[in-house]
XYZ file of C-alpha atoms in Angstrom:
748
model
C -106.824 -30.753 -4.479
C -103.162 -32.317 -4.167
C -102.375 -32.847 -0.439
C -99.400 -34.560 1.406
C -100.047 -36.970 4.070
C -97.492 -38.296 6.508
C -97.362 -41.468 8.504
C -95.312 -42.362 11.301
C -93.616 -45.495 10.437
C -92.076 -48.117 12.970
C -88.596 -46.263 12.015
C -87.867 -43.634 14.386
C -86.531 -41.457 11.567
C -90.020 -40.494 10.128
C -91.388 -37.660 8.178
C -93.544 -35.446 9.776
C -95.811 -32.685 7.915
C -97.475 -29.376 8.679
C -99.796 -27.836 5.911
C -99.264 -26.308 3.433
C -96.895 -28.926 2.060
C -93.907 -28.200 4.403
C -92.280 -31.123 5.309
C -89.594 -32.143 7.752
C -87.440 -35.309 7.754
C -84.476 -36.712 9.817
C -81.245 -37.702 7.795
C -81.668 -41.138 7.215
C -83.741 -42.834 4.384
C -87.310 -42.982 4.721
C -90.284 -43.282 2.543
C -93.545 -42.664 4.339
C -94.385 -39.139 3.308
C -97.000 -39.285 0.248
C -98.724 -37.050 -2.013
C -102.544 -37.806 -2.776
C -104.905 -35.693 -5.019
C -108.639 -35.596 -4.653
C -108.972 -37.074 -8.096
C -107.492 -40.203 -7.310
C -109.938 -43.034 -6.991
C -107.616 -45.442 -6.176
C -107.767 -47.262 -9.413
C -104.405 -46.394 -10.693
C -105.359 -43.929 -13.270
C -103.759 -41.086 -11.363
C -99.733 -40.760 -12.080
C -97.821 -38.669 -9.440
C -94.671 -36.619 -10.571
C -91.819 -34.997 -8.749
C -89.529 -32.354 -9.988
C -87.241 -29.928 -8.186
C -83.873 -30.327 -5.904
C -82.638 -33.788 -5.469
C -85.849 -35.036 -7.173
C -84.938 -38.583 -8.875
C -81.545 -38.620 -7.184
C -82.154 -37.911 -3.435
C -86.090 -38.016 -3.471
C -88.058 -40.456 -5.741
C -91.736 -40.892 -5.546
C -94.340 -43.877 -6.301
C -96.222 -42.336 -9.291
C -98.990 -44.943 -8.389
C -99.545 -44.194 -4.731
C -97.577 -40.996 -4.186
C -95.353 -42.305 -1.704
C -91.838 -40.245 -1.605
C -88.827 -42.141 -0.603
C -85.230 -40.660 0.175
C -82.529 -42.579 -1.371
C -79.559 -41.742 0.918
C -78.988 -40.065 4.095
C -79.322 -36.440 4.635
C -77.012 -33.904 6.355
C -78.488 -30.800 7.602
C -74.994 -29.236 8.278
C -74.527 -29.523 4.416
C -78.141 -28.462 3.421
C -80.810 -27.648 5.661
C -83.981 -27.962 3.170
C -84.983 -28.913 -0.431
C -87.651 -27.270 -2.666
C -89.765 -29.875 -4.719
C -92.646 -29.766 -7.285
C -95.455 -32.383 -7.514
C -98.220 -32.795 -9.922
C -101.158 -35.425 -10.489
C -101.566 -36.057 -14.271
C -104.118 -38.548 -15.722
C -101.996 -41.693 -16.830
C -103.989 -42.293 -19.934
C -104.086 -38.977 -21.299
C -101.000 -37.598 -19.603
C -103.053 -34.272 -18.781
C -102.776 -32.752 -15.419
C -105.550 -33.348 -13.020
C -104.648 -30.566 -10.807
C -102.166 -27.457 -10.910
C -98.579 -28.100 -10.000
C -97.771 -27.900 -6.285
C -94.604 -26.711 -4.394
C -93.752 -27.919 -1.132
C -90.472 -27.729 1.130
C -88.680 -30.693 3.088
C -86.762 -29.277 5.908
C -83.998 -31.540 7.213
C -84.397 -32.072 10.647
C -81.280 -31.791 13.106
C -80.080 -34.725 15.237
C -77.061 -34.562 17.642
C -74.419 -35.848 15.047
C -71.387 -33.328 15.711
C -69.406 -33.228 18.759
C -68.080 -29.889 19.998
C -64.696 -28.923 18.781
C -61.727 -26.388 20.207
C -60.441 -24.878 17.063
C -57.547 -23.103 18.781
C -55.920 -25.740 20.912
C -53.722 -26.678 22.517
C -53.225 -23.571 24.501
C -50.106 -22.120 25.906
C -50.427 -19.524 28.474
C -48.775 -17.901 31.614
C -49.784 -16.489 34.926
C -47.708 -14.881 37.543
C -46.868 -17.368 40.613
C -48.395 -16.025 43.977
C -51.515 -14.765 42.206
C -54.785 -14.656 44.190
C -57.041 -17.398 43.801
C -59.594 -16.895 41.156
C -57.301 -15.231 38.927
C -58.204 -15.552 35.500
C -55.643 -17.528 33.245
C -57.691 -18.116 29.993
C -60.945 -18.266 28.265
C -61.568 -21.512 25.794
C -64.415 -21.791 23.320
C -65.772 -25.063 21.698
C -67.941 -25.012 18.876
C -70.903 -27.488 17.890
C -72.003 -27.887 14.301
C -75.520 -28.824 15.296
C -78.520 -26.682 15.146
C -78.498 -24.303 18.108
C -82.206 -23.595 17.888
C -83.520 -26.968 17.717
C -83.076 -29.170 21.227
C -79.762 -29.205 23.249
C -77.660 -30.558 20.318
C -75.681 -27.516 20.257
C -75.777 -26.674 24.113
C -72.174 -26.884 25.269
C -70.860 -27.571 29.051
C -67.176 -26.942 29.726
C -65.698 -29.056 32.656
C -62.084 -29.780 33.835
C -60.673 -33.339 33.615
C -57.043 -32.506 34.717
C -55.462 -29.760 36.478
C -57.301 -29.813 39.764
C -57.183 -28.874 42.626
C -54.864 -26.111 40.919
C -57.214 -24.673 38.179
C -61.012 -24.707 37.747
C -63.151 -23.639 34.676
C -66.672 -22.000 34.161
C -69.031 -24.410 32.866
C -70.635 -21.917 30.825
C -68.207 -19.377 29.621
C -65.107 -21.719 29.498
C -62.873 -19.179 31.612
C -60.068 -20.934 33.323
C -59.024 -19.485 36.830
C -56.709 -20.527 39.532
C -58.024 -22.359 42.158
C -55.151 -22.241 44.858
C -53.939 -19.183 46.870
C -50.147 -18.080 46.078
C -49.133 -20.826 43.851
C -45.515 -21.060 44.116
C -43.278 -21.189 40.897
C -40.183 -22.530 42.762
C -42.525 -25.574 43.851
C -43.927 -26.259 40.610
C -43.546 -24.279 37.301
C -45.438 -26.043 34.708
C -49.187 -27.565 34.607
C -51.106 -29.483 32.214
C -54.928 -28.601 32.442
C -57.400 -30.846 30.095
C -60.711 -29.025 29.787
C -63.897 -30.902 28.219
C -66.790 -29.327 26.203
C -69.951 -31.607 26.125
C -73.122 -30.841 23.881
C -76.841 -31.740 25.088
C -76.105 -29.617 28.054
C -73.933 -32.025 29.654
C -76.865 -34.744 29.648
C -75.780 -38.534 29.200
C -75.638 -39.204 25.454
C -74.093 -36.051 24.615
C -71.166 -35.652 22.360
C -67.925 -33.998 23.777
C -64.429 -32.853 22.938
C -61.456 -31.597 24.924
C -58.533 -29.393 24.602
C -55.192 -29.219 26.572
C -53.908 -25.924 28.232
C -50.447 -25.651 29.227
C -49.956 -23.007 31.945
C -46.542 -21.969 33.223
C -46.086 -19.680 36.432
C -43.937 -16.672 36.031
C -41.458 -15.743 38.257
C -41.732 -12.659 40.691
C -39.297 -11.572 43.268
C -40.436 -13.457 46.113
C -37.301 -15.005 47.350
C -34.047 -13.283 48.741
C -30.441 -14.168 47.887
C -28.769 -16.595 50.401
C -25.111 -17.696 50.681
C -24.728 -21.225 51.013
C -22.172 -20.638 53.799
C -21.543 -18.017 56.533
C -17.797 -18.391 56.349
C -15.527 -18.758 53.455
C -11.548 -19.109 52.944
C -9.597 -17.557 50.373
C -5.771 -17.740 49.598
C -3.903 -14.942 47.693
C -0.147 -14.854 47.130
C 1.507 -11.739 47.793
C 2.834 -11.554 44.134
C -0.692 -11.135 43.186
C -0.950 -8.052 40.695
C -2.827 -5.290 41.438
C -6.370 -4.993 39.520
C -6.354 -8.645 39.108
C -9.558 -11.111 40.151
C -8.366 -13.271 43.098
C -11.463 -14.891 43.765
C -15.132 -15.466 43.321
C -18.114 -15.498 45.630
C -22.009 -16.357 44.872
C -25.173 -16.013 46.756
C -28.042 -18.245 45.522
C -31.547 -17.000 44.397
C -34.343 -19.301 43.617
C -36.051 -16.485 41.127
C -34.918 -15.994 37.739
C -34.507 -13.465 35.356
C -34.168 -9.743 36.633
C -35.751 -11.073 39.888
C -32.540 -12.812 40.631
C -30.083 -10.160 39.819
C -27.962 -8.790 42.679
C -25.152 -6.757 43.383
C -22.341 -7.502 45.793
C -21.007 -5.204 48.470
C -17.814 -5.190 50.855
C -19.885 -3.559 54.025
C -16.823 -3.663 56.516
C -13.603 -5.492 57.199
C -10.146 -4.646 57.545
C -9.563 -5.576 53.958
C -12.109 -3.167 52.372
C -9.349 -1.042 51.375
C -6.951 -3.585 49.780
C -9.802 -5.726 48.190
C -12.738 -4.749 45.843
C -15.630 -6.680 44.669
C -17.785 -6.580 41.306
C -20.612 -8.514 39.965
C -20.623 -10.585 36.627
C -23.912 -10.110 35.382
C -24.204 -13.238 33.388
C -22.898 -15.787 36.180
C -24.119 -13.704 38.919
C -20.759 -14.007 41.099
C -19.151 -11.552 43.178
C -15.526 -11.186 41.812
C -12.957 -10.084 44.425
C -10.143 -7.804 43.020
C -6.778 -6.575 44.573
C -6.957 -2.631 44.818
C -3.496 -2.600 46.627
C -0.087 -4.549 46.714
C -0.020 -7.477 49.209
C 3.067 -7.802 51.624
C 3.083 -11.015 53.641
C 5.772 -9.610 55.848
C 3.373 -6.885 56.825
C 0.077 -8.304 56.993
C -0.713 -12.280 56.489
C -4.627 -12.068 56.599
C -7.642 -9.980 55.882
C -11.283 -10.297 56.856
C -14.251 -9.080 54.573
C -18.013 -8.933 55.333
C -19.655 -9.236 51.912
C -23.227 -8.273 51.324
C -25.600 -9.744 48.370
C -28.740 -8.011 47.486
C -31.378 -7.814 45.016
C -31.337 -5.024 42.515
C -35.127 -5.467 41.603
C -37.745 -5.517 44.492
C -41.537 -6.151 44.193
C -43.255 -3.885 46.843
C -45.798 -6.485 46.896
C -43.910 -8.996 48.539
C -41.607 -6.687 50.804
C -42.897 -8.572 53.584
C -40.786 -11.574 52.556
C -37.551 -9.623 52.727
C -35.091 -8.642 53.426
C -33.811 -9.366 49.953
C -30.264 -9.619 50.874
C -27.652 -11.736 52.841
C -24.322 -11.276 54.343
C -21.287 -13.802 54.622
C -17.879 -13.291 56.233
C -14.905 -14.068 53.759
C -11.442 -14.579 55.138
C -8.402 -13.901 52.850
C -4.978 -15.497 53.811
C -1.862 -14.052 52.040
C 0.675 -16.433 50.817
C 4.302 -15.654 51.194
C 6.462 -15.767 47.844
C 9.854 -14.760 46.829
C 9.702 -11.146 45.551
C 12.094 -9.111 43.419
C 13.526 -6.089 44.975
C 11.574 -3.046 45.135
C 12.832 0.640 44.535
C 12.157 3.382 47.076
C 10.999 5.700 44.288
C 9.344 5.314 40.926
C 10.357 6.938 38.798
C 13.713 8.797 39.691
C 14.433 12.315 38.339
C 18.134 13.632 38.280
C 20.044 16.267 36.674
C 23.467 17.066 35.719
C 25.334 20.082 34.309
C 26.053 19.644 30.674
C 29.847 20.454 31.164
C 30.065 17.530 33.836
C 33.325 15.494 33.614
C 33.126 11.983 32.707
C 32.764 10.217 36.005
C 30.554 12.749 37.569
C 28.038 11.316 40.036
C 24.640 12.011 38.875
C 22.565 10.402 41.548
C 21.747 7.125 43.484
C 18.774 4.539 43.240
C 17.945 2.352 45.957
C 15.923 -1.225 45.890
C 15.189 -3.429 48.865
C 14.374 -7.077 49.380
C 10.898 -7.007 50.438
C 11.395 -10.429 51.800
C 12.459 -11.120 55.410
C 15.588 -12.711 54.120
C 16.589 -9.128 53.068
C 19.250 -10.316 50.469
C 21.708 -7.991 48.769
C 20.645 -6.177 45.733
C 22.633 -5.560 42.474
C 21.856 -2.846 39.852
C 22.243 -2.802 35.976
C 21.353 -0.260 33.251
C 19.259 -1.744 30.473
C 21.197 -1.200 27.319
C 18.570 -0.553 24.730
C 19.279 2.617 23.046
C 22.214 4.989 22.550
C 21.072 6.894 25.573
C 22.041 4.130 27.852
C 25.679 4.324 26.957
C 26.160 7.899 28.579
C 25.618 6.431 31.894
C 27.318 3.911 34.353
C 26.040 2.452 37.172
C 27.624 0.838 40.385
C 26.391 -2.454 40.754
C 26.488 -2.540 44.708
C 25.408 1.031 45.350
C 23.124 1.995 42.504
C 25.296 5.433 41.959
C 24.810 6.660 38.530
C 27.962 8.473 36.633
C 28.485 10.285 33.476
C 30.105 8.058 30.989
C 30.369 10.620 28.151
C 29.970 14.365 27.474
C 26.737 16.134 26.713
C 25.274 18.977 24.907
C 22.342 20.421 26.152
C 21.460 21.893 22.907
C 21.358 18.675 21.003
C 20.094 16.641 23.789
C 18.097 17.828 26.875
C 16.813 14.876 28.732
C 18.054 11.224 28.999
C 15.784 8.252 29.833
C 17.169 5.227 31.053
C 15.897 1.904 32.798
C 17.684 0.377 35.956
C 17.052 -3.220 36.773
C 17.692 -4.678 40.440
C 17.915 -8.192 41.360
C 18.779 -10.345 44.449
C 22.228 -12.167 44.274
C 20.467 -15.429 45.272
C 17.788 -14.988 42.695
C 19.186 -13.050 39.768
C 15.938 -13.951 37.461
C 13.618 -11.965 39.738
C 14.142 -8.463 38.292
C 12.445 -5.211 39.126
C 12.488 -2.010 36.963
C 12.615 1.486 37.372
C 12.629 4.579 34.918
C 15.240 7.070 35.544
C 15.068 10.661 33.870
C 17.984 12.582 33.847
C 17.686 16.361 32.822
C 20.922 18.042 31.326
C 21.223 21.506 32.893
C 22.448 24.439 30.738
C 25.972 26.355 30.977
C 26.466 29.575 29.213
C 28.654 27.928 26.347
C 26.927 29.355 23.159
C 27.610 33.044 22.302
C 24.634 34.865 20.917
C 24.342 35.499 17.164
C 22.204 37.628 14.633
C 18.860 36.212 14.037
C 19.524 36.047 10.272
C 21.573 37.777 7.593
C 20.322 41.112 7.370
C 20.480 43.211 3.925
C 21.078 46.553 5.263
C 20.212 49.617 3.058
C 20.856 53.312 3.668
C 19.058 55.916 1.365
C 21.423 58.754 -0.320
C 18.720 61.096 1.089
C 18.523 59.873 4.838
C 18.738 62.640 7.666
C 20.759 62.213 10.834
C 18.955 59.925 13.624
C 16.820 58.114 11.240
C 16.594 54.121 11.788
C 17.450 52.099 8.666
C 17.367 48.557 10.154
C 16.104 46.502 13.340
C 18.316 43.747 14.216
C 17.655 40.890 16.922
C 19.727 37.993 18.065
C 19.362 34.234 19.086
C 21.229 32.165 21.735
C 21.069 28.203 21.699
C 21.348 28.456 25.634
C 18.189 28.620 27.617
C 16.742 31.484 28.983
C 18.827 31.803 32.106
C 22.192 31.739 29.913
C 20.745 33.575 27.039
C 18.164 36.757 26.699
C 18.580 39.395 27.576
C 20.854 40.342 24.778
C 23.004 43.694 24.913
C 24.009 45.185 21.670
C 26.880 47.590 21.153
C 29.381 48.800 18.835
C 33.119 47.474 18.975
C 34.679 49.944 21.493
C 38.288 49.061 20.021
C 37.275 50.770 17.119
C 37.207 54.725 16.410
C 33.571 56.070 16.829
C 31.652 55.570 13.773
C 30.546 59.038 12.107
C 28.181 57.637 9.816
C 26.038 55.108 12.294
C 25.027 54.478 15.509
C 23.488 51.444 17.347
C 20.712 51.907 19.664
C 19.973 49.009 22.189
C 16.169 48.881 22.576
C 16.597 46.569 25.925
C 14.026 44.293 24.361
C 16.406 41.834 22.540
C 16.629 43.991 19.680
C 18.560 46.991 18.443
C 18.177 49.877 15.826
C 20.735 50.967 13.466
C 20.683 54.831 13.066
C 22.181 57.353 10.780
C 24.550 59.677 12.296
C 24.997 62.210 9.456
C 22.984 63.834 6.508
C 23.101 62.175 2.990
C 24.914 59.592 1.483
C 26.495 59.314 -1.903
C 27.169 56.308 -3.862
C 29.750 58.019 -5.998
C 31.802 58.676 -3.039
C 31.306 55.400 -0.961
C 28.755 52.518 -1.886
C 29.250 50.225 1.155
C 29.708 50.888 4.745
C 30.769 48.320 7.591
C 29.402 48.127 10.969
C 30.940 45.951 13.554
C 28.213 45.122 16.116
C 29.083 43.458 19.441
C 26.280 41.145 20.862
C 26.292 39.823 24.356
C 24.046 37.456 26.578
C 22.923 37.550 30.062
C 24.465 34.261 31.288
C 27.345 33.997 34.005
C 29.888 34.442 32.769
C 28.520 36.423 29.716
C 29.698 35.400 26.123
C 29.534 37.787 23.156
C 30.297 37.676 19.675
C 31.051 40.196 16.909
C 29.583 40.548 13.568
C 29.837 43.094 10.946
C 27.092 44.419 9.274
C 27.332 45.473 5.474
C 25.316 48.518 4.863
C 24.724 49.481 1.013
C 23.828 53.095 -0.181
C 21.004 53.081 -2.609
C 18.767 55.607 -4.307
C 15.594 55.798 -3.016
C 11.925 57.242 -3.934
C 10.923 59.932 -1.403
C 8.776 57.302 0.233
C 11.866 55.396 1.200
C 11.486 52.688 -1.396
C 14.598 51.672 -2.857
C 14.810 52.485 -6.613
C 18.523 51.117 -7.483
C 21.633 50.219 -5.656
C 25.319 49.626 -6.949
C 25.985 46.344 -8.814
C 29.253 46.461 -7.128
C 27.640 46.883 -3.859
C 25.784 43.795 -4.210
C 28.790 42.036 -5.434
C 30.602 43.145 -2.178
C 28.007 42.100 -0.264
C 28.623 38.447 -1.460
C 31.856 38.810 -0.256
C 34.425 40.734 -2.675
C 35.804 43.833 -2.003
C 36.568 46.813 -4.203
C 40.436 46.039 -3.809
C 39.822 42.373 -4.793
C 37.976 43.362 -7.895
C 40.678 45.639 -8.947
C 43.335 42.998 -8.609
C 41.198 40.522 -10.583
C 40.787 42.672 -13.436
C 44.440 43.776 -13.412
C 45.670 40.127 -13.425
C 43.368 39.346 -16.647
C 44.772 42.356 -18.498
C 48.357 41.190 -17.655
C 47.767 37.653 -18.906
C 45.940 39.172 -22.062
C 49.317 41.316 -22.680
C 51.602 38.161 -22.280
C 49.443 36.112 -24.742
C 49.521 39.004 -27.307
C 53.436 39.343 -26.636
C 53.939 35.789 -27.679
C 51.799 35.593 -30.342
C 53.586 38.427 -31.980
C 56.960 37.101 -31.376
C 56.262 33.820 -32.903
C 54.710 35.240 -36.033
C 57.903 37.631 -36.289
C 60.337 34.565 -36.602
C 62.003 34.336 -39.991
C 63.985 31.173 -39.562
C 63.635 28.126 -37.427
C 66.211 27.222 -34.889
C 67.199 23.911 -36.441
C 67.688 24.478 -40.380
C 67.818 20.818 -41.375
C 67.239 17.474 -39.862
C 70.633 16.508 -41.510
C 72.835 18.789 -39.836
C 71.638 17.216 -36.519
C 73.444 14.199 -35.805
C 71.131 13.236 -32.773
C 67.444 12.492 -32.909
C 66.051 15.901 -32.573
C 62.356 16.357 -32.743
C 61.585 19.953 -34.203
C 58.405 21.717 -33.462
C 58.246 23.960 -36.299
C 54.539 25.085 -36.311
C 52.716 28.479 -36.358
C 51.138 29.412 -32.984
C 47.425 29.122 -32.745
C 47.036 32.858 -31.443
C 44.735 32.993 -28.278
C 43.751 29.633 -28.668
C 47.332 28.356 -28.556
C 47.330 27.949 -24.545
C 49.739 25.002 -24.761
C 52.884 26.483 -26.416
C 54.421 27.988 -23.413
C 53.677 28.351 -19.555
C 54.998 31.578 -18.626
C 54.079 30.866 -14.852
C 57.280 28.683 -14.611
C 59.530 31.691 -15.439
C 57.415 34.049 -13.275
C 57.335 31.971 -10.210
C 59.679 29.124 -10.460
C 58.234 27.385 -7.680
C 54.885 26.721 -9.477
C 56.690 24.939 -12.107
C 56.654 21.804 -9.489
C 53.157 21.210 -10.472
C 53.463 21.611 -14.250
C 56.872 19.365 -15.059
C 54.864 17.069 -16.870
C 54.531 17.280 -20.598
C 51.287 18.215 -21.930
C 51.482 16.494 -25.319
C 51.614 13.103 -23.627
C 50.012 11.567 -20.708
C 52.690 9.504 -19.010
C 51.774 6.233 -17.737
C 54.158 6.289 -14.791
C 54.418 9.583 -12.568
C 58.306 10.393 -12.802
C 60.308 10.914 -9.674
C 61.165 14.641 -9.047
C 64.696 15.265 -9.873
C 64.795 19.185 -9.654
C 65.736 20.881 -6.429
C 62.489 22.170 -3.976
C 60.798 25.108 -4.102
C 62.882 26.840 -1.625
C 66.217 26.387 -3.578
C 64.533 27.334 -7.083
C 64.057 30.959 -5.699
C 68.010 31.049 -5.531
C 68.679 29.745 -8.793
C 68.608 32.229 -11.871
C 66.545 31.568 -14.792
C 69.095 30.190 -17.043
C 70.284 27.644 -14.863
C 66.364 26.565 -14.295
C 66.069 26.313 -18.609
C 69.247 24.108 -18.459
C 67.810 21.941 -15.679
C 64.593 21.558 -17.596
C 66.191 20.507 -20.804
C 68.167 17.824 -18.822
C 64.955 16.368 -17.228
C 62.928 16.348 -20.486
C 66.102 14.249 -22.025
C 66.322 11.669 -19.099
C 62.293 11.535 -18.841
C 61.579 7.829 -20.028
C 57.974 8.190 -19.789
C 57.364 9.943 -22.770
C 58.387 9.873 -26.139
C 60.446 11.207 -27.946
C 63.235 9.930 -25.963
C 65.574 12.306 -27.321
C 63.805 15.607 -27.302
C 64.754 19.046 -27.156
C 62.505 21.601 -25.784
C 62.685 24.773 -27.729
C 61.922 28.552 -26.363
C 62.308 30.314 -29.754
C 61.283 33.903 -28.723
C 62.766 36.826 -30.405
C 64.328 39.502 -28.396
C 65.558 43.136 -29.006
C 68.550 41.708 -30.414
C 66.769 39.818 -33.441
C 68.148 40.903 -36.696
C 64.801 40.950 -37.861
C 63.565 43.093 -35.171
C 60.715 43.101 -32.516
C 57.187 43.555 -33.350
C 56.242 43.556 -29.533
C 54.705 46.252 -28.081
C 56.721 46.268 -25.404
C 59.864 47.343 -27.128
C 61.395 50.255 -26.528
C 64.533 52.235 -26.747
C 65.394 51.224 -23.327
C 66.141 47.924 -21.885
C 63.648 45.739 -19.871
C 65.312 46.163 -16.819
C 65.246 50.226 -17.072
C 61.740 50.123 -18.003
C 59.499 51.715 -15.017
C 56.982 49.072 -14.229
C 55.246 51.155 -11.556
C 52.071 51.874 -12.946
C 51.439 48.186 -12.453
C 51.143 48.585 -8.781
C 51.847 45.247 -6.766
C 52.458 43.320 -9.974
C 55.113 45.878 -11.057
C 58.380 44.171 -9.459
C 57.058 40.672 -10.708
C 56.759 42.003 -14.640
C 60.101 43.877 -14.342
C 61.824 40.347 -13.406
C 59.972 38.752 -16.216
C 61.204 41.398 -18.425
C 64.880 40.773 -17.334
C 64.233 36.921 -17.938
C 63.021 37.797 -21.502
C 66.328 39.761 -22.144
C 68.456 36.920 -21.020
C 66.577 34.356 -23.220
C 67.181 36.710 -26.180
C 70.859 37.122 -25.526
C 71.345 33.456 -25.136
C 69.355 32.876 -28.370
C 71.241 35.097 -30.689
C 74.394 33.897 -28.998
């Protein structure tokens, strides 16, 4: 039977054994455990063999004696036990003398690990003024030694630094406040050192430490305080309203929101002139000006200012009140000020028909200083509106400088500046609004161009159109409008006008049925008067067209001439235009016929003419030959003044008129007129040829070859009756007489 025998050596780290084959050893090197077989007689015939965890490396065995030795130190925190197998064999035959036995070597713990704080250093806060014993933090230290064996892992906590402000529980490691009402304002930061020691704190135990940084957080336990009970402040009277004129501050030992405060003016004669607000960042009271200052009226003000916390803690209300009061005296400084207008702004009015130089109004400004200097006035010229008025520099009286038209501009806004004679750079300005009052200077007129239509099948009393009016004047001089027919004309049998008394009027028929074949257009003069004083009126003629309509009143067709008439051409004018066209066509045909019937030229041969004569021996161009002869010169000699230049050559220099004026031409007969024209053509140096003859070769009734003109008759031109031509008859008769004289001259 194999058994283990353990002997205590002189070394304190020895093996101990408990049967069966369970051994313990310390962490040092040792060899005292031994194995022994009953078969071992001590003669060395038995050999011991060791196998298993660490065999041959950590543990070796003496194969003769069975002593087991460790070759290196053991660490229980790395491996707590080893499983080994031992066997005794015959050294000579190598046969087992006994079965293999298993035994376990347990590593016995020793205190070789100090306690450790794994989470340090710590940072923690605790409110100031906390009660004594208030828990701050719990710290924990760990020990790697075996907690089940001895006191190697039994830790005790203690405080090395931080007393008498804090304490620590030895068993739990809970840190608590050790004083009552700790004041942050006295001391804010604390560094506490906590120690953890094993072996239950006994001498020889191992220890570790950590640092706990504790900060006292603020609570509102301090009221605000002004450093002084009285303050002085200087403010010039020229300070602008709304501007900041000074600052004041109360101190508060607290921080954050506990130091926030609000400033208030609680009383004083300056409470209505000054205001105070709080700057949240700097916690200062900003004093601002609410009303203008005047040194001449009041030279100083007194304010009582309160500063109070906005966040209060009821737990510390007994430390209050959390506010403080101080007195502020403000002195007003005297400065040279610009003039002050008595009103701002000014509003004036003037009628639009006011003459230049009419007084509109007066502005007044005074020197606010005690010197009371003289003030001068001036219009600031920036826009065209400023030129419509002038101002007297000494009195401030505004006058008109131009005429007005309310319908174009109804308001004028100008700026007037005032300055002291002694200090012209100190200016004050005021706005003056001038309203242009209306006068009745615009007559009413129709609101639009009305195209009035009456149907042929109309009945008496039927309305055909509603008209309205407009007036550029305002309501007082415009509506209400009154409509009526022109009383100076006879009563209209066809239409009448009804005033609807609502600024409109209706056109009504007065008879039954209208006919386009009888009359296509009617004219209705309408008089419109306004309600102004004095009243103005205007007369407008409405054009009414007769149209064929459906039974439901829809217009089917209207005469084209009616619409032409609506464009401004009357029937008589159209007839006159058509008659003129017919006469001109007849004259053109007459001259073409005469030129074609000519048998021999006026000048037979150039050899028979001793002077340089240009012959125009060409056929007429019919209706296209409009340059052959201008008959208007013979019909109306005064019109020839405009057509005296030759048409075949464009003169470079405009010739000087040499013929009599139009008034004298009327008294000259046609023969003399033609002679003058020939003389002018010969003497005109502006166009070639310089010696030319203007030929008027037209055959008359005395021509040997006869006349092919459709106007030829048995009677003479003067005996012809031209009354069928109407107003053109006398003119055409005179033209015929001229033709006769020309024909007589030619044959002669």
